[in-house]
Coordinates of C-alpha atoms in Angstrom, one line a residue:
Chain G
M73 CA -38.7 -48.2 34.6
T74 CA -39.0 -51.2 32.3
S75 CA -41.9 -51.8 29.9
D76 CA -43.3 -54.9 31.9
Q77 CA -43.5 -53.0 35.2
K78 CA -46.7 -51.4 36.2
T79 CA -46.6 -47.6 36.3
T80 CA -47.0 -46.5 39.9
V81 CA -49.3 -43.6 40.8
L82 CA -49.7 -41.8 44.1
I83 CA -52.9 -39.8 44.7
L84 CA -53.1 -37.2 47.4
D85 CA -56.4 -35.4 48.0
D86 CA -58.0 -34.5 51.3
E87 CA -61.4 -35.2 49.8
P88 CA -61.9 -39.0 50.2
I89 CA -64.4 -38.9 47.3
V90 CA -61.7 -37.9 44.9
C91 CA -59.5 -40.7 45.9
K92 CA -62.4 -43.1 45.8
R93 CA -63.2 -42.1 42.3
L94 CA -59.7 -41.9 40.9
K95 CA -58.1 -45.0 42.4
P96 CA -60.3 -47.7 40.9
A97 CA -60.4 -45.9 37.5
L98 CA -56.6 -45.8 37.4
E99 CA -56.3 -49.4 38.6
K100 CA -58.7 -50.5 36.0
S101 CA -56.5 -48.9 33.4
G102 CA -53.5 -51.0 34.7
Y103 CA -51.8 -48.7 37.1
E104 CA -50.6 -49.5 40.5
V105 CA -52.1 -46.9 42.8
E106 CA -51.8 -45.8 46.4
S107 CA -54.1 -43.0 47.6
F108 CA -53.8 -40.7 50.6
T109 CA -56.0 -38.1 52.2
R110 CA -53.3 -36.7 54.5
S111 CA -50.2 -35.1 53.1
R112 CA -48.1 -36.2 56.0
E113 CA -48.8 -39.9 55.3
A114 CA -48.2 -39.4 51.6
M115 CA -44.9 -37.7 52.4
H116 CA -43.9 -40.5 54.7
R117 CA -44.7 -43.0 52.0
L118 CA -42.4 -41.1 49.6
T119 CA -39.5 -41.7 52.0
E120 CA -40.1 -45.4 51.5
R121 CA -40.5 -45.6 47.8
Q122 CA -40.6 -43.7 44.5
F123 CA -43.7 -43.3 42.3
D124 CA -43.7 -42.7 38.6
I125 CA -46.5 -40.3 38.8
A126 CA -48.0 -38.3 41.7
I127 CA -51.4 -36.6 41.5
T128 CA -52.0 -34.0 44.2
D129 CA -54.6 -31.6 45.2
L130 CA -53.4 -28.0 46.0
K131 CA -55.5 -26.8 48.9
M132 CA -55.2 -29.2 51.9
D133 CA -54.7 -29.0 55.6
G134 CA -51.1 -29.5 56.8
M135 CA -48.6 -29.5 53.9
D136 CA -50.4 -28.0 50.9
G137 CA -50.1 -29.4 47.4
M138 CA -47.5 -26.8 46.2
A139 CA -45.1 -27.8 49.1
F140 CA -45.8 -31.5 48.3
L141 CA -45.0 -30.8 44.6
T142 CA -41.7 -29.1 45.7
E143 CA -40.8 -32.0 47.9
V144 CA -41.5 -34.7 45.3
K145 CA -39.5 -32.9 42.6
K146 CA -36.6 -32.4 45.1
R147 CA -36.6 -36.0 46.1
Y148 CA -37.4 -37.6 42.8
P149 CA -36.9 -35.1 39.9
E150 CA -38.1 -37.8 37.4
T151 CA -41.5 -38.3 39.0
E152 CA -44.2 -36.6 37.0
V153 CA -46.5 -34.5 39.2
I154 CA -50.1 -33.6 38.1
V155 CA -51.8 -30.9 40.1
I156 CA -55.6 -31.0 40.5
T157 CA -57.3 -28.2 42.2
G158 CA -60.8 -26.8 43.0
F159 CA -59.4 -23.3 43.5
A160 CA -57.5 -22.6 40.3
T161 CA -55.9 -19.2 39.8
M162 CA -53.4 -18.1 37.2
E163 CA -50.8 -17.6 39.9
T164 CA -51.1 -21.1 41.2
A165 CA -51.0 -22.5 37.7
K166 CA -47.9 -20.6 36.8
E167 CA -46.2 -21.4 40.1
S168 CA -46.9 -25.1 39.5
Y169 CA -45.3 -25.0 36.1
Q170 CA -42.3 -23.1 37.6
K171 CA -41.9 -26.0 40.0
G172 CA -41.9 -28.5 37.3
V173 CA -45.5 -29.8 37.3
F174 CA -46.4 -32.1 34.3
D175 CA -49.9 -30.7 34.1
F176 CA -52.4 -28.6 35.9
V177 CA -56.0 -29.8 35.9
A178 CA -58.9 -27.7 37.4
K179 CA -61.8 -29.5 39.0
P180 CA -64.3 -30.6 38.0
F181 CA -63.0 -33.0 35.5
K182 CA -64.2 -36.2 34.0
L183 CA -62.2 -39.4 34.6
G184 CA -61.4 -39.6 30.9
E185 CA -59.6 -36.2 31.1
I186 CA -57.3 -37.2 34.0
L187 CA -56.7 -40.6 32.5
E188 CA -55.5 -38.9 29.3
V189 CA -53.1 -36.7 31.3
V190 CA -51.8 -39.7 33.3
K191 CA -51.2 -41.6 30.0
K192 CA -49.2 -38.7 28.6
A193 CA -47.2 -38.5 31.9
E194 CA -46.6 -42.2 31.6
A195 CA -45.4 -41.9 28.0
K196 CA -43.0 -39.2 29.0
R197 CA -41.6 -41.3 31.9
R198 CA -41.2 -44.3 29.6
S199 CA -39.4 -42.3 26.9
A200 CA -37.0 -40.8 29.4
Chain Z
M168 CA -61.9 -28.9 33.2
R169 CA -63.3 -28.9 29.7
I170 CA -65.3 -25.8 28.6
L171 CA -67.6 -25.7 25.5
F172 CA -68.4 -22.2 24.3
A173 CA -71.3 -22.0 21.9
G174 CA -71.9 -18.8 20.2
D175 CA -73.3 -16.9 17.2
E176 CA -72.2 -13.6 15.7
H177 CA -74.1 -11.3 18.1
P178 CA -72.8 -9.2 21.0
Y179 CA -74.1 -11.4 23.8
S180 CA -71.8 -14.2 22.4
A181 CA -68.9 -11.8 22.7
Y182 CA -69.8 -11.3 26.4
A183 CA -69.9 -15.0 26.9
L184 CA -66.5 -15.4 25.2
K185 CA -65.1 -12.9 27.7
K186 CA -66.3 -15.1 30.5
V187 CA -64.7 -18.2 28.7
I188 CA -61.4 -16.3 28.5
E189 CA -61.6 -15.3 32.2
L190 CA -62.3 -18.9 33.3
A191 CA -59.6 -20.3 31.0
W192 CA -57.1 -17.8 32.2
H193 CA -57.4 -19.2 35.7
T194 CA -58.3 -22.9 35.2
W195 CA -56.2 -23.6 32.1
A196 CA -59.2 -25.6 30.8
D197 CA -59.4 -27.3 27.5
V198 CA -61.7 -25.1 25.4
T199 CA -63.8 -25.7 22.4
L200 CA -65.4 -22.8 20.5
L201 CA -68.4 -23.9 18.6
S202 CA -70.9 -22.4 16.2
V203 CA -73.8 -24.1 14.5
C204 CA -74.9 -23.3 10.9
P205 CA -78.4 -24.3 10.0
T206 CA -77.2 -25.2 6.5
Q207 CA -73.8 -25.8 4.9
P208 CA -71.9 -22.6 5.4
S209 CA -70.8 -20.5 2.5
S210 CA -67.7 -18.3 2.5
R211 CA -69.9 -15.3 3.3
D212 CA -71.6 -16.9 6.2
P213 CA -71.1 -14.7 9.4
L214 CA -70.7 -17.7 11.7
P215 CA -67.3 -19.0 10.4
E216 CA -66.1 -15.4 10.4
A217 CA -67.3 -14.9 14.0
L218 CA -65.6 -18.1 15.1
H219 CA -62.4 -16.9 13.5
R220 CA -62.7 -13.6 15.4
Y221 CA -63.4 -15.4 18.7
R222 CA -60.3 -17.6 18.2
E223 CA -58.2 -14.6 17.5
E224 CA -59.6 -12.8 20.6
F225 CA -58.9 -15.9 22.8
M226 CA -55.4 -16.3 21.5
E227 CA -54.7 -12.6 21.9
A228 CA -55.6 -12.9 25.5
L229 CA -54.1 -16.3 26.3
G230 CA -51.7 -17.1 23.6
G231 CA -48.5 -15.6 25.0
P232 CA -45.2 -17.5 25.2
D233 CA -45.7 -18.7 28.7
S234 CA -49.3 -19.7 28.1
P235 CA -50.5 -23.3 28.1
Y236 CA -52.4 -22.5 24.9
A237 CA -49.4 -21.2 23.1
Q238 CA -49.5 -23.0 19.8
E239 CA -46.0 -24.4 19.4
R240 CA -46.7 -28.1 19.1
W241 CA -46.8 -29.3 15.5
E242 CA -48.5 -32.7 14.8
Y243 CA -49.8 -34.7 11.9
E244 CA -53.5 -35.6 12.2
W245 CA -56.0 -37.3 10.0
M246 CA -59.0 -35.2 9.1
A247 CA -62.2 -36.4 7.5
L248 CA -63.0 -34.8 4.2
R249 CA -66.5 -34.2 2.9
N250 CA -66.4 -37.0 0.3
G251 CA -65.7 -39.7 2.8
S252 CA -61.9 -39.8 2.3
W253 CA -59.3 -38.7 4.8
E254 CA -56.3 -36.4 4.6
E255 CA -53.3 -36.3 6.9
V256 CA -52.6 -32.6 7.7
Q257 CA -50.1 -30.9 9.9
V258 CA -51.8 -29.0 12.7
R259 CA -50.5 -26.8 15.5
R260 CA -51.6 -27.6 19.0
G261 CA -51.3 -25.8 22.3
I262 CA -48.3 -26.7 24.4
K263 CA -50.3 -28.0 27.3
K264 CA -54.0 -27.2 26.7
E265 CA -56.2 -27.2 23.7
L266 CA -58.2 -24.5 22.0
R267 CA -60.4 -26.2 19.4
V268 CA -62.6 -24.3 17.0
R269 CA -65.5 -26.3 15.5
L270 CA -68.4 -25.6 13.2
R271 CA -71.4 -27.9 13.0
V272 CA -74.3 -28.0 10.7
G273 CA -77.9 -28.6 11.8
N274 CA -80.2 -27.7 14.6
A275 CA -78.4 -25.4 17.1
D276 CA -79.4 -26.9 20.5
T277 CA -79.1 -30.5 19.2
E278 CA -75.6 -29.9 17.8
I279 CA -74.4 -28.1 20.9
L280 CA -75.6 -30.8 23.2
S281 CA -74.1 -33.4 21.0
E282 CA -70.8 -31.6 20.9
A283 CA -70.8 -31.4 24.7
V284 CA -71.2 -35.1 25.0
R285 CA -68.6 -35.9 22.4
D286 CA -66.2 -33.5 24.0
G287 CA -66.9 -34.6 27.6
S288 CA -67.6 -31.0 28.5
D289 CA -67.8 -30.1 32.2
L290 CA -69.4 -26.7 31.4
I291 CA -71.2 -25.1 28.5
I292 CA -71.0 -21.4 28.3
L293 CA -73.2 -19.4 26.1
G294 CA -74.7 -15.9 25.8
C295 CA -78.2 -14.9 25.0
S296 CA -80.2 -11.7 24.7
G297 CA -81.1 -10.2 28.0
G298 CA -84.0 -10.8 30.5
G299 CA -87.6 -9.8 30.1
G300 CA -88.6 -13.2 28.9
S301 CA -86.5 -13.3 25.7
C302 CA -83.2 -15.2 26.2
M303 CA -82.8 -16.1 22.6
W304 CA -80.3 -16.1 19.9
D305 CA -81.1 -13.5 17.4
S306 CA -80.3 -15.7 14.5
A307 CA -83.7 -16.9 13.3
A308 CA -85.2 -16.1 16.8
S309 CA -83.6 -19.3 18.1
T310 CA -84.5 -20.6 21.5
A311 CA -81.3 -22.7 21.5
P312 CA -80.0 -21.2 24.8
Q313 CA -83.1 -22.2 26.7
K314 CA -83.1 -25.7 25.2
V315 CA -79.4 -26.2 26.1
V316 CA -80.1 -25.1 29.7
G317 CA -83.0 -27.4 29.9
N318 CA -81.4 -30.5 28.4
A319 CA -77.7 -30.5 29.0
A320 CA -76.1 -33.3 31.0
C321 CA -73.4 -31.0 32.4
S322 CA -73.5 -27.6 34.0
V323 CA -74.4 -24.6 31.9
L324 CA -73.5 -20.9 32.4
L325 CA -75.8 -18.6 30.6
I326 CA -74.4 -15.1 30.2
K327 CA -76.8 -12.3 29.8
E328 CA -74.7 -9.3 30.5
D329 CA -71.1 -8.3 30.9
R330 CA -71.1 -7.6 34.7
P331 CA -68.8 -8.7 37.5
V332 CA -70.1 -11.4 39.9
K333 CA -70.1 -10.3 43.5
R334 CA -72.3 -13.0 45.0
I335 CA -73.4 -16.5 44.0
L336 CA -76.9 -17.1 45.1
A337 CA -77.2 -20.9 45.0
C338 CA -80.6 -22.5 45.4
M339 CA -80.7 -26.1 46.4
D340 CA -83.1 -28.8 47.7
Q341 CA -82.8 -31.9 49.7
T342 CA -81.3 -34.1 47.0
T343 CA -77.6 -34.7 46.8
A344 CA -75.5 -32.1 45.0
S345 CA -72.9 -33.7 42.8
Q346 CA -69.3 -33.4 43.6
E347 CA -68.8 -31.8 40.2
S348 CA -71.4 -29.1 40.9
L349 CA -69.7 -28.2 44.3
E350 CA -66.3 -28.0 42.5
M351 CA -67.8 -25.7 39.9
I352 CA -69.1 -23.4 42.6
N353 CA -65.6 -23.5 44.2
Q354 CA -63.9 -22.4 41.0
L355 CA -66.4 -19.6 40.3
L356 CA -66.1 -18.3 43.8
T357 CA -62.3 -18.3 43.6
I358 CA -62.2 -16.6 40.2
H359 CA -64.7 -13.9 41.1
G360 CA -63.7 -13.4 44.7
A361 CA -67.5 -13.6 45.2
Q362 CA -69.6 -14.3 48.3
L363 CA -71.8 -17.4 48.6
E364 CA -75.3 -17.6 49.8
L365 CA -77.1 -20.9 49.9
V366 CA -80.8 -21.0 49.8
G367 CA -82.4 -24.3 50.9
L368 CA -85.8 -24.9 49.3
T369 CA -88.4 -26.7 51.3
K370 CA -92.0 -27.5 50.7
D371 CA -95.1 -28.1 52.7
G372 CA -94.3 -26.5 56.0
G373 CA -90.9 -25.1 56.6
A374 CA -87.7 -26.8 57.6
R375 CA -88.0 -30.4 56.6
P376 CA -85.2 -32.4 58.1
E377 CA -83.8 -33.6 54.8
A378 CA -83.6 -30.1 53.4
Y379 CA -82.1 -28.7 56.5
T380 CA -79.5 -31.5 56.7
Q381 CA -78.5 -31.0 53.1
L382 CA -78.2 -27.3 53.6
I383 CA -75.9 -27.9 56.6
R384 CA -73.9 -30.5 54.8
I385 CA -73.2 -28.3 51.8
G386 CA -72.6 -25.3 54.0
D387 CA -70.0 -27.3 55.9
Y388 CA -68.4 -28.4 52.7
F389 CA -67.7 -24.8 51.8
G390 CA -67.0 -23.8 55.4
D391 CA -64.3 -26.5 55.7
K392 CA -62.6 -25.0 52.7
G393 CA -62.5 -21.6 54.3
I394 CA -65.2 -20.2 52.2
P395 CA -67.6 -17.8 54.1
V396 CA -71.1 -18.9 53.4
S397 CA -74.5 -17.7 54.6
T398 CA -77.5 -20.0 54.5
R399 CA -81.2 -19.6 54.7
L400 CA -84.3 -21.8 54.1
A401 CA -87.2 -20.7 51.9
E402 CA -90.5 -22.3 51.1
Q403 CA -90.6 -23.6 47.6
S404 CA -93.9 -21.8 47.0
K405 CA -92.0 -18.6 47.6
F406 CA -89.2 -19.5 45.3
E407 CA -89.9 -16.9 42.8
S408 CA -90.0 -14.2 45.5
V409 CA -86.6 -15.4 46.7
L410 CA -85.3 -15.0 43.2
S411 CA -86.6 -11.5 43.0
T412 CA -84.3 -10.5 45.9
H413 CA -81.2 -11.0 43.8
T414 CA -79.4 -8.2 42.0
G415 CA -77.6 -7.8 38.8
D416 CA -74.3 -8.4 40.6
D417 CA -75.5 -11.9 41.6
L418 CA -74.9 -15.1 39.7
L419 CA -77.9 -17.2 40.3
A420 CA -77.1 -20.9 40.6
L421 CA -79.7 -23.6 40.4
W422 CA -79.0 -27.2 41.2
M423 CA -81.0 -29.1 38.6
G424 CA -79.8 -32.7 38.9
K425 CA -82.0 -35.6 37.7
K426 CA -83.5 -36.1 41.1
S427 CA -83.7 -32.4 42.0
L428 CA -86.8 -31.2 43.6
L429 CA -86.7 -28.3 41.2
T430 CA -86.7 -30.7 38.4
L431 CA -89.5 -32.7 39.9
L432 CA -91.6 -29.7 40.8
F433 CA -91.3 -27.7 37.7
P434 CA -91.7 -29.0 34.2
R435 CA -88.7 -28.6 31.9
D436 CA -90.2 -25.8 30.1
W437 CA -90.5 -23.9 33.4
V438 CA -86.7 -24.0 33.7
E439 CA -86.5 -22.6 30.2
K440 CA -89.0 -19.9 31.0
F441 CA -87.3 -19.1 34.3
V442 CA -83.9 -18.7 32.8
S443 CA -85.5 -16.5 30.2
A444 CA -87.2 -14.3 32.7
C445 CA -84.2 -14.0 35.1
P446 CA -82.5 -10.7 34.5
S447 CA -79.0 -11.8 35.4
S448 CA -76.7 -14.6 34.3
V449 CA -77.6 -18.0 35.4
L450 CA -75.6 -21.1 36.3
V451 CA -77.5 -24.4 36.1
L452 CA -75.6 -27.1 38.0
R453 CA -75.7 -30.7 37.3

């Protein structure tokens, strides 16, 4: 990752409204963003390219966010994964961290909060 | 999620703090503990002391080595001093999540609302004296809790007693419920393992299509997420009798968005009076 390249972000959330909110906000902040509402499609995209940052919901039909996190970290250990969830529990938070998540953000959140987390993840990627 | 706890030194604030700790335990929210002094605090003022005690209690519950709040990150930060100058001081921050402790000076409800905006809070949690029309802060008979509920831009959880929540009784109308409010209900249902009952309020003759459609839409939202939900419609004129059916194990949730029928039908001071009269804790959703 070089400093003149745009940081790439993948968003996976089965609620279209979340992608609709996050994608333009991140693009406006200078990120290159792809969003998915189906985990299978997001997983397929990961076979084609790597992302610097992945933001994933936890509770979804098909492959859930925890399995997605595991797959991303297995395929690209350096990709920073941010978990967002509407059903937060201590267990899922701890499990996420054990699997190497960068941060765990419970819904609801303001765009500013997630942008701050993405910026921190980006800083970590760039300093690696 | 960002949670703002506003409290004074009385027992109901300690109950509310327990709720903050419970929510933070599951959501790993960024948390701010706030008190407001009417005048510049002295060393003997009970509020700074109470805040100190609240911080200790929070960290005792959530400050363990594998906690996101564990304070192991040292940083230098600039802090404003009273005389207008600044000092760079070394502070210790949480590894992943923040616990901030703040004291403001001024009018309680104004300062709480202002802090919520500054902090980008998603939820304000505060305690107050129990039902029976009081709902006050004992300090100077302050109506701050009612004013915060009536005027906050974000959701507010008003804790009246230290009881488990077994059911969330959520009253709604035909206007759109914000995504944030639905997510807030989700989190509280998950944390409490509570049941959800949706009450659709109608007016002037039963099931108006808009109210019915909205009730179905919101019911489906939760149903699609695997949350069992029961629904019913109720005439707005019988709203108060609907509320009388709830018990102390219920958390009463009211959608009070800008365009909410509840907001349009009832003046703001009605909301304040209602949350005062309500015997149980109340969640006002926005």
